[in-house]
PDB file of C-alpha atoms and ligand atoms in Angstrom:
ATOM      1  CA  UNK S  85     -41.497  34.242  78.166  1.00 92.00           C
ATOM      2  CA  UNK S  86     -44.254  35.501  76.157  1.00 98.00           C
ATOM      3  CA  UNK S  87     -44.000  37.340  73.177  1.00 98.00           C
ATOM      4  CA  UNK S  88     -45.832  40.292  72.274  1.00 99.00           C
ATOM      5  CA  UNK S  89     -47.066  41.229  68.792  1.00 99.00           C
ATOM      6  CA  UNK S  90     -48.891  45.367  68.843  1.00 99.00           C
ATOM      7  CA  UNK S  91     -50.482  46.446  66.413  1.00 98.00           C
ATOM      8  CA  UNK S  92     -50.918  49.999  65.404  1.00 98.00           C
ATOM      9  CA  UNK S  93     -52.804  52.820  62.875  1.00 98.00           C
ATOM     10  CA  UNK S  94     -51.103  56.522  64.125  1.00 98.00           C
ATOM     11  CA  UNK S  95     -49.338  58.090  66.965  1.00 98.00           C
ATOM     12  CA  UNK S  96     -48.577  54.813  69.012  1.00 98.00           C
ATOM     13  CA  UNK S  97     -48.371  56.704  72.344  1.00 98.00           C
ATOM     14  CA  UNK S  98     -50.009  53.396  73.577  1.00 98.00           C
ATOM     15  CA  UNK S  99     -47.460  50.752  72.524  1.00 98.00           C
ATOM     16  CA  UNK S 100     -44.485  53.116  73.761  1.00 98.00           C
ATOM     17  CA  UNK S 101     -45.684  53.086  76.886  1.00 98.00           C
ATOM     18  CA  UNK S 102     -45.547  49.559  76.987  1.00 98.00           C
ATOM     19  CA  UNK S 103     -42.104  49.772  75.094  1.00 98.00           C
ATOM     20  CA  UNK S 104     -40.995  51.266  77.950  1.00 98.00           C
ATOM     21  CA  UNK S 105     -42.604  49.111  80.235  1.00 98.00           C
ATOM     22  CA  UNK S 106     -41.650  46.517  78.641  1.00 98.00           C
ATOM     23  CA  UNK S 107     -37.329  47.742  78.738  1.00 98.00           C
ATOM     24  CA  UNK S 108     -37.768  48.396  82.351  1.00 98.00           C
ATOM     25  CA  UNK S 109     -38.432  44.447  83.117  1.00 98.00           C
ATOM     26  CA  UNK S 110     -41.935  45.693  84.137  1.00 98.00           C
ATOM     27  CA  UNK S 111     -43.457  43.783  81.891  1.00 98.00           C
ATOM     28  CA  UNK S 112     -42.743  40.531  82.052  1.00 97.00           C
ATOM     29  CA  UNK S 113     -42.364  39.934  77.629  1.00 98.00           C
ATOM     30  CA  UNK S 114     -40.787  40.642  75.147  1.00 98.00           C
ATOM     31  CA  UNK S 115     -41.909  42.914  72.282  1.00 99.00           C
ATOM     32  CA  UNK S 116     -41.995  40.127  69.176  1.00 99.00           C
ATOM     33  CA  UNK S 117     -43.312  42.340  66.053  1.00 99.00           C
ATOM     34  CA  UNK S 118     -44.763  45.945  65.656  1.00 99.00           C
ATOM     35  CA  UNK S 119     -46.931  45.770  62.377  1.00 98.00           C
ATOM     36  CA  UNK S 120     -49.218  48.553  61.025  1.00 98.00           C
ATOM     37  CA  UNK S 121     -51.940  49.159  58.235  1.00 98.00           C
ATOM     38  CA  UNK S 122     -50.245  52.499  57.719  1.00 98.00           C
ATOM     39  CA  UNK S 123     -47.195  52.951  56.416  1.00 98.00           C
ATOM     40  CA  UNK S 124     -46.527  56.476  57.970  1.00 98.00           C
ATOM     41  CA  UNK S 125     -47.677  55.523  61.073  1.00 98.00           C
ATOM     42  CA  UNK S 126     -45.871  57.717  64.481  1.00 98.00           C
ATOM     43  CA  UNK S 127     -45.371  54.504  66.093  1.00 98.00           C
ATOM     44  CA  UNK S 128     -44.412  51.939  63.715  1.00 98.00           C
ATOM     45  CA  UNK S 129     -41.189  54.439  62.818  1.00 98.00           C
ATOM     46  CA  UNK S 130     -40.549  54.239  66.323  1.00 98.00           C
ATOM     47  CA  UNK S 131     -40.698  50.676  66.740  1.00 98.00           C
ATOM     48  CA  UNK S 132     -38.099  50.946  64.214  1.00 98.00           C
ATOM     49  CA  UNK S 133     -35.942  53.543  65.475  1.00 98.00           C
ATOM     50  CA  UNK S 134     -36.294  50.671  68.594  1.00 98.00           C
ATOM     51  CA  UNK S 135     -34.757  48.062  66.811  1.00 98.00           C
ATOM     52  CA  UNK S 136     -38.257  46.177  67.288  1.00 98.00           C
ATOM     53  CA  UNK S 137     -39.099  43.939  64.509  1.00 98.00           C
ATOM     54  CA  UNK S 138     -41.765  46.171  62.342  1.00 98.00           C
ATOM     55  CA  UNK S 139     -43.992  45.350  59.425  1.00 98.00           C
ATOM     56  CA  UNK S 140     -46.127  47.194  57.276  1.00 98.00           C
ATOM     57  CA  UNK S 141     -48.911  45.481  55.659  1.00 98.00           C
ATOM     58  CA  UNK S 142     -50.687  46.998  53.261  1.00 97.00           C
ATOM     59  CA  UNK S 143     -54.883  46.883  52.612  1.00 95.00           C
ATOM     60  CA  UNK S 144     -54.012  46.349  48.361  1.00 93.00           C
ATOM     61  CA  UNK S 145     -58.141  45.972  48.662  1.00 94.00           C
ATOM     62  CA  UNK S 146     -57.853  42.702  50.350  1.00 97.00           C
ATOM     63  CA  UNK S 147     -61.636  41.777  52.099  1.00 97.00           C
ATOM     64  CA  UNK S 148     -60.998  42.149  55.885  1.00 97.00           C
ATOM     65  CA  UNK S 149     -60.489  38.343  55.955  1.00 98.00           C
ATOM     66  CA  UNK S 150     -57.925  38.237  53.390  1.00 98.00           C
ATOM     67  CA  UNK S 151     -56.365  40.515  55.069  1.00 98.00           C
ATOM     68  CA  UNK S 152     -56.745  39.430  58.847  1.00 98.00           C
ATOM     69  CA  UNK S 153     -54.704  36.585  56.837  1.00 98.00           C
ATOM     70  CA  UNK S 154     -51.776  38.363  55.785  1.00 98.00           C
ATOM     71  CA  UNK S 155     -51.403  40.102  60.143  1.00 98.00           C
ATOM     72  CA  UNK S 156     -51.675  36.792  61.371  1.00 98.00           C
ATOM     73  CA  UNK S 157     -49.439  35.091  59.453  1.00 98.00           C
ATOM     74  CA  UNK S 158     -46.754  37.469  60.446  1.00 98.00           C
ATOM     75  CA  UNK S 159     -48.119  37.163  64.277  1.00 99.00           C
ATOM     76  CA  UNK S 160     -47.683  33.612  64.189  1.00 98.00           C
ATOM     77  CA  UNK S 161     -44.386  33.857  61.853  1.00 98.00           C
ATOM     78  CA  UNK S 162     -43.541  35.301  64.867  1.00 98.00           C
ATOM     79  CA  UNK S 163     -44.330  33.154  67.525  1.00 98.00           C
ATOM     80  CA  UNK S 164     -46.707  35.414  69.059  1.00 98.00           C
ATOM     81  CA  UNK S 165     -48.771  34.820  71.637  1.00 98.00           C
ATOM     82  CA  UNK S 166     -50.657  37.626  72.823  1.00 98.00           C
ATOM     83  CA  UNK S 167     -51.775  40.709  70.322  1.00 98.00           C
ATOM     84  CA  UNK S 168     -51.623  43.975  71.905  1.00 99.00           C
ATOM     85  CA  UNK S 169     -53.992  46.693  69.318  1.00 98.00           C
ATOM     86  CA  UNK S 170     -53.233  50.580  70.713  1.00 98.00           C
ATOM     87  CA  UNK S 171     -54.261  51.910  68.275  1.00 97.00           C
ATOM     88  CA  UNK S 172     -55.652  49.649  65.266  1.00 97.00           C
ATOM     89  CA  UNK S 173     -58.302  51.457  64.105  1.00 94.00           C
ATOM     90  CA  UNK S 174     -59.863  47.993  62.400  1.00 96.00           C
ATOM     91  CA  UNK S 175     -62.390  45.639  63.495  1.00 96.00           C
ATOM     92  CA  UNK S 176     -61.115  42.433  63.194  1.00 98.00           C
ATOM     93  CA  UNK S 177     -62.865  39.561  61.735  1.00 98.00           C
ATOM     94  CA  UNK S 178     -63.391  36.518  62.967  1.00 98.00           C
ATOM     95  CA  UNK S 179     -61.095  34.400  61.628  1.00 98.00           C
ATOM     96  CA  UNK S 180     -58.493  36.841  62.779  1.00 98.00           C
ATOM     97  CA  UNK S 181     -60.442  36.519  66.974  1.00 98.00           C
ATOM     98  CA  UNK S 182     -60.728  32.316  66.116  1.00 98.00           C
ATOM     99  CA  UNK S 183     -56.032  32.642  65.438  1.00 98.00           C
ATOM    100  CA  UNK S 184     -55.406  34.092  68.810  1.00 98.00           C
ATOM    101  CA  UNK S 185     -58.926  33.160  71.432  1.00 96.00           C
ATOM    102  CA  UNK S 186     -59.537  35.237  74.664  1.00 96.00           C
ATOM    103  CA  UNK S 187     -55.305  36.803  73.266  1.00 98.00           C
ATOM    104  CA  UNK S 188     -56.171  39.610  72.106  1.00 98.00           C
ATOM    105  CA  UNK S 189     -57.012  42.906  74.101  1.00 98.00           C
ATOM    106  CA  UNK S 190     -57.928  46.583  73.301  1.00 98.00           C
ATOM    107  CA  UNK S 191     -57.635  49.859  75.080  1.00 98.00           C
ATOM    108  CA  UNK S 192     -60.398  52.141  74.271  1.00 98.00           C
ATOM    109  CA  UNK S 193     -59.964  55.827  75.039  1.00 98.00           C
ATOM    110  CA  UNK S 194     -63.911  55.490  77.339  1.00 99.00           C
ATOM    111  CA  UNK S 195     -65.747  53.857  79.509  1.00 99.00           C
ATOM    112  CA  UNK S 196     -67.095  50.362  77.711  1.00 98.00           C
ATOM    113  CA  UNK S 197     -70.455  49.744  77.067  1.00 98.00           C
ATOM    114  CA  UNK S 198     -70.272  53.390  77.020  1.00 98.00           C
ATOM    115  CA  UNK S 199     -69.497  54.951  73.726  1.00 98.00           C
ATOM    116  CA  UNK S 200     -67.473  52.136  71.594  1.00 98.00           C
ATOM    117  CA  UNK S 201     -67.003  52.463  68.115  1.00 97.00           C
ATOM    118  CA  UNK S 202     -64.931  56.213  66.661  1.00 97.00           C
ATOM    119  CA  UNK S 203     -63.991  59.549  68.119  1.00 98.00           C
ATOM    120  CA  UNK S 204     -65.147  58.335  71.853  1.00 98.00           C
ATOM    121  CA  UNK S 205     -63.586  61.027  73.545  1.00 98.00           C
ATOM    122  CA  UNK S 206     -65.839  63.414  71.570  1.00 98.00           C
ATOM    123  CA  UNK S 207     -69.093  61.244  72.147  1.00 98.00           C
ATOM    124  CA  UNK S 208     -68.555  61.674  75.682  1.00 98.00           C
ATOM    125  CA  UNK S 209     -68.471  65.384  75.875  1.00 98.00           C
ATOM    126  CA  UNK S 210     -71.678  64.767  73.413  1.00 98.00           C
ATOM    127  CA  UNK S 211     -73.346  62.857  75.713  1.00 98.00           C
ATOM    128  CA  UNK S 212     -72.273  65.216  78.549  1.00 98.00           C
ATOM    129  CA  UNK S 213     -71.322  63.198  81.171  1.00 98.00           C
ATOM    130  CA  UNK S 214     -69.701  64.202  83.974  1.00 98.00           C
ATOM    131  CA  UNK S 215     -66.884  61.211  83.914  1.00 98.00           C
ATOM    132  CA  UNK S 216     -65.774  59.372  81.564  1.00 98.00           C
ATOM    133  CA  UNK S 217     -62.321  57.175  81.587  1.00 99.00           C
ATOM    134  CA  UNK S 218     -61.112  54.251  79.304  1.00 99.00           C
ATOM    135  CA  UNK S 219     -61.052  51.052  79.307  1.00 98.00           C
ATOM    136  CA  UNK S 220     -58.875  48.006  78.685  1.00 98.00           C
ATOM    137  CA  UNK S 221     -60.641  44.878  76.962  1.00 98.00           C
ATOM    138  CA  UNK S 222     -60.244  41.086  75.858  1.00 98.00           C
ATOM    139  CA  UNK S 223     -61.651  41.170  71.709  1.00 98.00           C
ATOM    140  CA  UNK S 224     -64.279  39.063  71.028  1.00 97.00           C
ATOM    141  CA  UNK S 225     -65.928  39.185  67.962  1.00 96.00           C
ATOM    142  CA  UNK S 226     -68.314  43.238  68.552  1.00 96.00           C
ATOM    143  CA  UNK S 227     -67.311  46.245  68.079  1.00 96.00           C
ATOM    144  CA  UNK S 228     -65.844  46.622  71.570  1.00 97.00           C
ATOM    145  CA  UNK S 229     -67.657  44.280  73.528  1.00 97.00           C
ATOM    146  CA  UNK S 230     -65.318  41.624  75.048  1.00 97.00           C
ATOM    147  CA  UNK S 231     -64.667  41.136  78.308  1.00 98.00           C
ATOM    148  CA  UNK S 232     -63.628  43.966  80.880  1.00 98.00           C
ATOM    149  CA  UNK S 233     -60.049  43.948  82.573  1.00 98.00           C
ATOM    150  CA  UNK S 234     -58.980  46.786  83.307  1.00 98.00           C
ATOM    151  CA  UNK S 235     -61.125  50.454  83.278  1.00 98.00           C
ATOM    152  CA  UNK S 236     -59.939  54.008  84.849  1.00 99.00           C
ATOM    153  CA  UNK S 237     -62.247  56.937  85.560  1.00 99.00           C
ATOM    154  CA  UNK S 238     -61.107  60.739  84.500  1.00 98.00           C
ATOM    155  CA  UNK S 239     -64.077  63.709  85.260  1.00 98.00           C
ATOM    156  CA  UNK S 240     -65.072  65.858  82.526  1.00 98.00           C
ATOM    157  CA  UNK S 241     -64.520  69.343  82.858  1.00 98.00           C
ATOM    158  CA  UNK S 242     -66.645  72.373  81.749  1.00 98.00           C
ATOM    159  CA  UNK S 243     -64.556  73.930  79.673  1.00 98.00           C
ATOM    160  CA  UNK S 244     -63.249  70.463  78.543  1.00 98.00           C
ATOM    161  CA  UNK S 245     -62.189  70.127  74.362  1.00 98.00           C
ATOM    162  CA  UNK S 246     -61.934  67.042  72.875  1.00 98.00           C
ATOM    163  CA  UNK S 247     -58.170  67.609  72.803  1.00 98.00           C
ATOM    164  CA  UNK S 248     -57.572  67.945  76.510  1.00 99.00           C
ATOM    165  CA  UNK S 249     -60.608  65.235  77.866  1.00 99.00           C
ATOM    166  CA  UNK S 250     -58.222  63.179  74.795  1.00 98.00           C
ATOM    167  CA  UNK S 251     -55.056  63.978  76.799  1.00 98.00           C
ATOM    168  CA  UNK S 252     -56.352  63.493  80.566  1.00 98.00           C
ATOM    169  CA  UNK S 253     -57.727  59.823  79.457  1.00 99.00           C
ATOM    170  CA  UNK S 254     -54.428  58.930  77.233  1.00 98.00           C
ATOM    171  CA  UNK S 255     -52.449  58.709  80.036  1.00 98.00           C
ATOM    172  CA  UNK S 256     -54.494  56.834  82.171  1.00 99.00           C
ATOM    173  CA  UNK S 257     -54.783  54.426  78.747  1.00 99.00           C
ATOM    174  CA  UNK S 258     -50.932  54.529  79.137  1.00 98.00           C
ATOM    175  CA  UNK S 259     -51.144  53.209  82.632  1.00 98.00           C
ATOM    176  CA  UNK S 260     -53.392  50.865  82.876  1.00 98.00           C
ATOM    177  CA  UNK S 261     -52.824  49.215  79.601  1.00 98.00           C
ATOM    178  CA  UNK S 262     -49.696  48.012  81.080  1.00 98.00           C
ATOM    179  CA  UNK S 263     -51.134  46.770  83.477  1.00 98.00           C
ATOM    180  CA  UNK S 264     -53.416  44.917  81.724  1.00 98.00           C
ATOM    181  CA  UNK S 265     -51.222  42.855  80.430  1.00 98.00           C
ATOM    182  CA  UNK S 266     -49.578  41.591  83.563  1.00 98.00           C
ATOM    183  CA  UNK S 267     -52.299  40.688  85.420  1.00 98.00           C
ATOM    184  CA  UNK S 268     -53.062  38.242  82.122  1.00 98.00           C
ATOM    185  CA  UNK S 269     -49.352  37.523  81.424  1.00 97.00           C
ATOM    186  CA  UNK S 270     -49.014  36.384  85.441  1.00 96.00           C
ATOM    187  CA  UNK S 271     -52.872  34.463  84.960  1.00 96.00           C
ATOM    188  CA  UNK S 272     -53.767  37.094  87.717  1.00 97.00           C
ATOM    189  CA  UNK S 273     -57.260  36.894  86.443  1.00 96.00           C
ATOM    190  CA  UNK S 274     -59.963  34.297  85.899  1.00 96.00           C
ATOM    191  CA  UNK S 275     -62.747  35.188  82.982  1.00 96.00           C
ATOM    192  CA  UNK S 276     -65.868  33.756  83.324  1.00 95.00           C
ATOM    193  CA  UNK S 277     -68.309  34.507  80.117  1.00 92.00           C
ATOM    194  CA  UNK S 278     -68.718  38.328  80.872  1.00 94.00           C
ATOM    195  CA  UNK S 279     -66.715  39.553  83.995  1.00 97.00           C
ATOM    196  CA  UNK S 280     -62.868  39.303  84.713  1.00 97.00           C
ATOM    197  CA  UNK S 281     -61.591  39.185  88.111  1.00 97.00           C
ATOM    198  CA  UNK S 282     -59.084  39.335  90.340  1.00 94.00           C
ATOM    199  CA  UNK S 283     -57.481  36.177  91.878  1.00 93.00           C
TER     200      UNK S 283
HETATM  201  C1  GAR E 415     -56.345  55.954  72.373  1.00 70.19           C
HETATM  202  O1  GAR E 415     -56.672  56.928  72.199  1.00 70.19           O
HETATM  203  C2  GAR E 415     -56.741  55.090  71.997  1.00 70.19           C
HETATM  204  O2  GAR E 415     -57.391  54.319  73.121  1.00 70.19           O
HETATM  205  C3  GAR E 415     -57.686  54.544  70.505  1.00 70.19           C
HETATM  206  O3  GAR E 415     -56.787  55.628  69.441  1.00 70.19           O
HETATM  207  C4  GAR E 415     -55.940  56.512  70.134  1.00 70.19           C
HETATM  208  C5  GAR E 415     -54.609  55.965  69.939  1.00 70.19           C
HETATM  209  O4  GAR E 415     -53.752  56.744  70.220  1.00 70.19           O
HETATM  210  N1  GAR E 415     -57.811  53.836  69.933  1.00 70.19           N
HETATM  211  C6  GAR E 415     -59.761  54.035  69.787  1.00 70.19           C
HETATM  212  O5  GAR E 415     -60.184  54.661  70.071  1.00 70.19           O
HETATM  213  C7  GAR E 415     -60.120  52.202  69.236  1.00 70.19           C
HETATM  214  N2  GAR E 415     -61.019  52.391  69.253  1.00 70.19           N
HETATM  215  P1  GAR E 415     -51.698  56.465  70.123  1.00 70.19           P
HETATM  216  O6  GAR E 415     -51.382  55.592  68.530  1.00 70.19           O
HETATM  217  O7  GAR E 415     -51.110  57.736  71.005  1.00 70.19           O
HETATM  218  O8  GAR E 415     -51.833  55.198  71.402  1.00 70.19           O
END
Protein backbone atom coordinates (compact mmCIF):
# COMPACT_ATOMS: atom_id res chain seq x y z
CA UNK A 1 0.00 0.00 0.00
CA UNK A 2 1.48 3.35 -1.06
CA UNK A 3 1.59 6.36 1.26
CA UNK A 4 0.20 9.69 0.10
CA UNK A 5 1.32 13.06 1.42
CA UNK A 6 -1.13 15.92 0.85
CA UNK A 7 -0.06 19.56 0.78
CA UNK A 8 -2.70 22.26 1.07
CA UNK A 9 -3.02 25.95 1.88
CA UNK A 10 -6.75 26.54 2.23
CA UNK A 11 -10.22 25.06 2.05
CA UNK A 12 -9.03 21.56 1.23
CA UNK A 13 -12.02 20.33 -0.75
CA UNK A 14 -9.76 18.40 -3.14
CA UNK A 15 -8.04 16.82 -0.15
CA UNK A 16 -11.45 15.84 1.26
CA UNK A 17 -12.51 14.24 -2.02
CA UNK A 18 -9.29 12.21 -2.05
CA UNK A 19 -9.71 11.27 1.62
CA UNK A 20 -13.28 10.10 0.97
CA UNK A 21 -12.14 7.88 -1.87
CA UNK A 22 -9.27 6.48 0.22
CA UNK A 23 -11.71 5.71 3.06
CA UNK A 24 -14.10 4.04 0.60
CA UNK A 25 -11.29 1.83 -0.70
CA UNK A 26 -11.47 3.44 -4.16
CA UNK A 27 -7.87 4.68 -3.98
CA UNK A 28 -5.42 1.92 -3.01
CA UNK A 29 -3.34 4.07 -0.68
CA UNK A 30 -3.09 5.54 2.80
CA UNK A 31 -2.93 9.26 3.60
CA UNK A 32 0.24 9.29 5.70
CA UNK A 33 0.51 13.05 6.29
CA UNK A 34 -1.30 16.31 5.53
CA UNK A 35 0.94 19.38 5.51
CA UNK A 36 -0.01 23.04 5.35
CA UNK A 37 1.92 26.30 5.19
CA UNK A 38 -1.11 28.02 6.81
CA UNK A 39 -1.89 27.29 10.43
CA UNK A 40 -5.57 28.16 10.00
CA UNK A 41 -6.18 26.34 6.74
CA UNK A 42 -9.68 24.78 7.02
CA UNK A 43 -8.33 21.72 5.19
CA UNK A 44 -5.80 21.12 7.96
CA UNK A 45 -8.56 21.26 10.60
CA UNK A 46 -10.62 18.78 8.58
CA UNK A 47 -7.66 16.42 8.30
CA UNK A 48 -7.15 16.63 12.06
CA UNK A 49 -10.84 15.92 12.64
CA UNK A 50 -10.51 12.83 10.44
CA UNK A 51 -7.74 11.58 12.71
CA UNK A 52 -5.00 11.94 10.07
CA UNK A 53 -1.42 12.96 10.80
CA UNK A 54 -1.13 16.69 10.17
CA UNK A 55 1.72 19.15 10.24
CA UNK A 56 1.68 22.95 10.05
CA UNK A 57 5.08 24.00 8.73
CA UNK A 58 5.51 27.78 9.04
CA UNK A 59 7.50 29.83 6.57
CA UNK A 60 9.17 31.88 9.32
CA UNK A 61 11.44 33.82 6.98
CA UNK A 62 12.97 30.69 5.44
CA UNK A 63 13.94 30.86 1.78
CA UNK A 64 12.15 28.58 -0.67
CA UNK A 65 14.62 25.72 -0.49
CA UNK A 66 15.05 25.82 3.30
CA UNK A 67 11.27 25.69 3.64
CA UNK A 68 11.01 22.82 1.18
CA UNK A 69 13.73 20.90 3.06
CA UNK A 70 11.50 21.00 6.15
CA UNK A 71 8.47 19.79 4.18
CA UNK A 72 10.42 17.01 2.43
CA UNK A 73 11.86 15.89 5.80
CA UNK A 74 8.35 15.63 7.27
CA UNK A 75 7.10 13.68 4.22
CA UNK A 76 10.08 11.29 4.35
CA UNK A 77 9.59 10.82 8.09
CA UNK A 78 6.11 9.50 7.25
CA UNK A 79 7.42 7.32 4.39
CA UNK A 80 5.43 9.22 1.80
CA UNK A 81 5.66 7.71 -1.71
CA UNK A 82 3.45 10.14 -3.66
CA UNK A 83 2.86 13.84 -3.00
CA UNK A 84 -0.48 15.42 -3.96
CA UNK A 85 -0.66 19.20 -4.10
CA UNK A 86 -4.23 20.16 -3.28
CA UNK A 87 -4.49 23.93 -3.42
CA UNK A 88 -0.93 24.34 -2.10
CA UNK A 89 -0.24 27.91 -3.08
CA UNK A 90 3.55 27.73 -3.26
CA UNK A 91 5.87 26.94 -6.13
CA UNK A 92 8.10 23.97 -5.31
CA UNK A 93 11.89 24.34 -5.43
CA UNK A 94 13.99 22.06 -7.67
CA UNK A 95 15.17 20.44 -4.40
CA UNK A 96 11.59 19.35 -3.61
CA UNK A 97 10.87 18.15 -7.16
CA UNK A 98 14.07 16.08 -7.19
CA UNK A 99 13.26 14.54 -3.80
CA UNK A 100 10.13 12.90 -5.33
CA UNK A 101 11.05 12.42 -8.99
CA UNK A 102 7.91 11.88 -11.09
CA UNK A 103 5.92 11.39 -7.90
CA UNK A 104 4.30 14.76 -7.32
CA UNK A 105 0.83 15.57 -8.65
CA UNK A 106 -0.95 18.90 -8.88
CA UNK A 107 -4.48 19.96 -9.73
CA UNK A 108 -5.00 23.19 -11.64
CA UNK A 109 -8.38 24.85 -12.39
CA UNK A 110 -7.85 25.34 -16.14
CA UNK A 111 -7.03 23.35 -19.25
CA UNK A 112 -3.25 23.67 -19.15
CA UNK A 113 -1.17 24.93 -20.83
CA UNK A 114 -3.83 27.68 -20.93
CA UNK A 115 -4.07 29.93 -17.89
CA UNK A 116 -1.26 28.74 -15.62
CA UNK A 117 -0.48 30.47 -12.33
CA UNK A 118 -2.92 32.34 -10.11
CA UNK A 119 -6.63 33.09 -10.71
CA UNK A 120 -6.97 30.61 -13.58
CA UNK A 121 -10.78 30.83 -13.65
CA UNK A 122 -10.66 34.65 -13.84
CA UNK A 123 -8.06 34.42 -16.61
CA UNK A 124 -10.36 32.08 -18.55
CA UNK A 125 -13.38 34.40 -18.18
CA UNK A 126 -11.35 37.43 -19.24
CA UNK A 127 -9.98 35.59 -22.27
CA UNK A 128 -13.56 34.84 -23.37
CA UNK A 129 -13.00 31.10 -23.90
CA UNK A 130 -16.14 28.99 -24.32
CA UNK A 131 -14.68 26.00 -22.51
CA UNK A 132 -12.31 25.71 -19.60
CA UNK A 133 -11.84 22.92 -17.07
CA UNK A 134 -9.18 21.38 -14.91
CA UNK A 135 -5.94 19.49 -15.24
CA UNK A 136 -4.08 16.97 -13.08
CA UNK A 137 -0.40 16.94 -14.00
CA UNK A 138 2.90 15.64 -12.78
CA UNK A 139 5.00 18.40 -11.27
CA UNK A 140 8.28 19.34 -12.89
CA UNK A 141 10.51 22.29 -12.12
CA UNK A 142 8.32 24.80 -13.97
CA UNK A 143 5.04 26.41 -12.88
CA UNK A 144 2.07 24.29 -14.01
CA UNK A 145 4.14 22.82 -16.84
CA UNK A 146 4.52 19.07 -16.09
CA UNK A 147 3.14 16.12 -18.07
CA UNK A 148 -0.68 16.07 -18.16
CA UNK A 149 -2.35 12.98 -16.65
CA UNK A 150 -6.09 13.86 -16.80
CA UNK A 151 -8.22 16.79 -17.90
CA UNK A 152 -11.92 17.55 -17.76
CA UNK A 153 -13.70 20.12 -19.90
CA UNK A 154 -16.28 22.50 -18.43
CA UNK A 155 -18.36 24.94 -20.51
CA UNK A 156 -18.13 28.65 -19.79
CA UNK A 157 -21.65 30.11 -19.73
CA UNK A 158 -22.53 33.65 -20.80
CA UNK A 159 -23.67 34.60 -17.32
CA UNK A 160 -20.78 32.93 -15.46
CA UNK A 161 -18.94 34.78 -12.72
CA UNK A 162 -15.60 33.66 -11.29
CA UNK A 163 -17.60 32.02 -8.49
CA UNK A 164 -20.05 30.06 -10.64
CA UNK A 165 -17.37 28.92 -13.09
CA UNK A 166 -15.03 27.94 -10.23
CA UNK A 167 -17.78 25.88 -8.60
CA UNK A 168 -18.53 24.00 -11.83
CA UNK A 169 -14.82 23.33 -12.40
CA UNK A 170 -14.34 22.24 -8.77
CA UNK A 171 -16.85 19.39 -9.16
CA UNK A 172 -14.74 18.00 -11.98
CA UNK A 173 -11.53 18.54 -9.98
CA UNK A 174 -12.91 16.32 -7.23
CA UNK A 175 -13.60 13.58 -9.76
CA UNK A 176 -10.43 13.62 -11.88
CA UNK A 177 -7.88 14.04 -9.07
CA UNK A 178 -8.75 10.65 -7.60
CA UNK A 179 -8.88 9.12 -11.08
CA UNK A 180 -5.37 10.37 -11.84
CA UNK A 181 -4.04 9.11 -8.50
CA UNK A 182 -5.45 5.64 -9.21
CA UNK A 183 -3.96 5.53 -12.71
CA UNK A 184 -0.51 6.32 -11.36
CA UNK A 185 -0.66 4.13 -8.26
CA UNK A 186 -1.82 1.20 -10.32
CA UNK A 187 0.93 1.78 -12.95
CA UNK A 188 -1.68 2.19 -15.65
CA UNK A 189 0.13 4.96 -17.50
CA UNK A 190 3.40 5.38 -19.32
CA UNK A 191 5.12 8.76 -19.19
CA UNK A 192 7.16 9.61 -22.26
CA UNK A 193 8.55 13.12 -22.29
CA UNK A 194 5.47 15.34 -22.04
CA UNK A 195 2.96 12.67 -22.98
CA UNK A 196 1.18 10.42 -20.52
CA UNK A 197 -0.38 7.44 -22.28
CA UNK A 198 -2.89 4.97 -20.88
CA UNK A 199 -1.58 1.39 -20.90
C1 LIG B 1 -8.62 24.39 -6.48
O1 LIG B 1 -9.51 24.98 -7.38
C2 LIG B 1 -7.30 24.09 -7.16
O2 LIG B 1 -7.45 23.66 -8.48
C3 LIG B 1 -6.61 25.42 -7.08
O3 LIG B 1 -6.92 25.90 -5.80
C4 LIG B 1 -8.20 25.39 -5.39
C5 LIG B 1 -8.04 24.72 -4.05
O4 LIG B 1 -9.29 24.35 -3.56
N1 LIG B 1 -5.21 25.31 -7.28
C6 LIG B 1 -4.50 26.20 -7.96
O5 LIG B 1 -4.96 27.23 -8.41
C7 LIG B 1 -3.02 25.87 -8.10
N2 LIG B 1 -2.40 26.75 -9.05
P1 LIG B 1 -9.41 23.32 -2.35
O6 LIG B 1 -8.50 23.85 -1.23
O7 LIG B 1 -10.84 23.36 -1.96
O8 LIG B 1 -8.97 21.98 -2.84
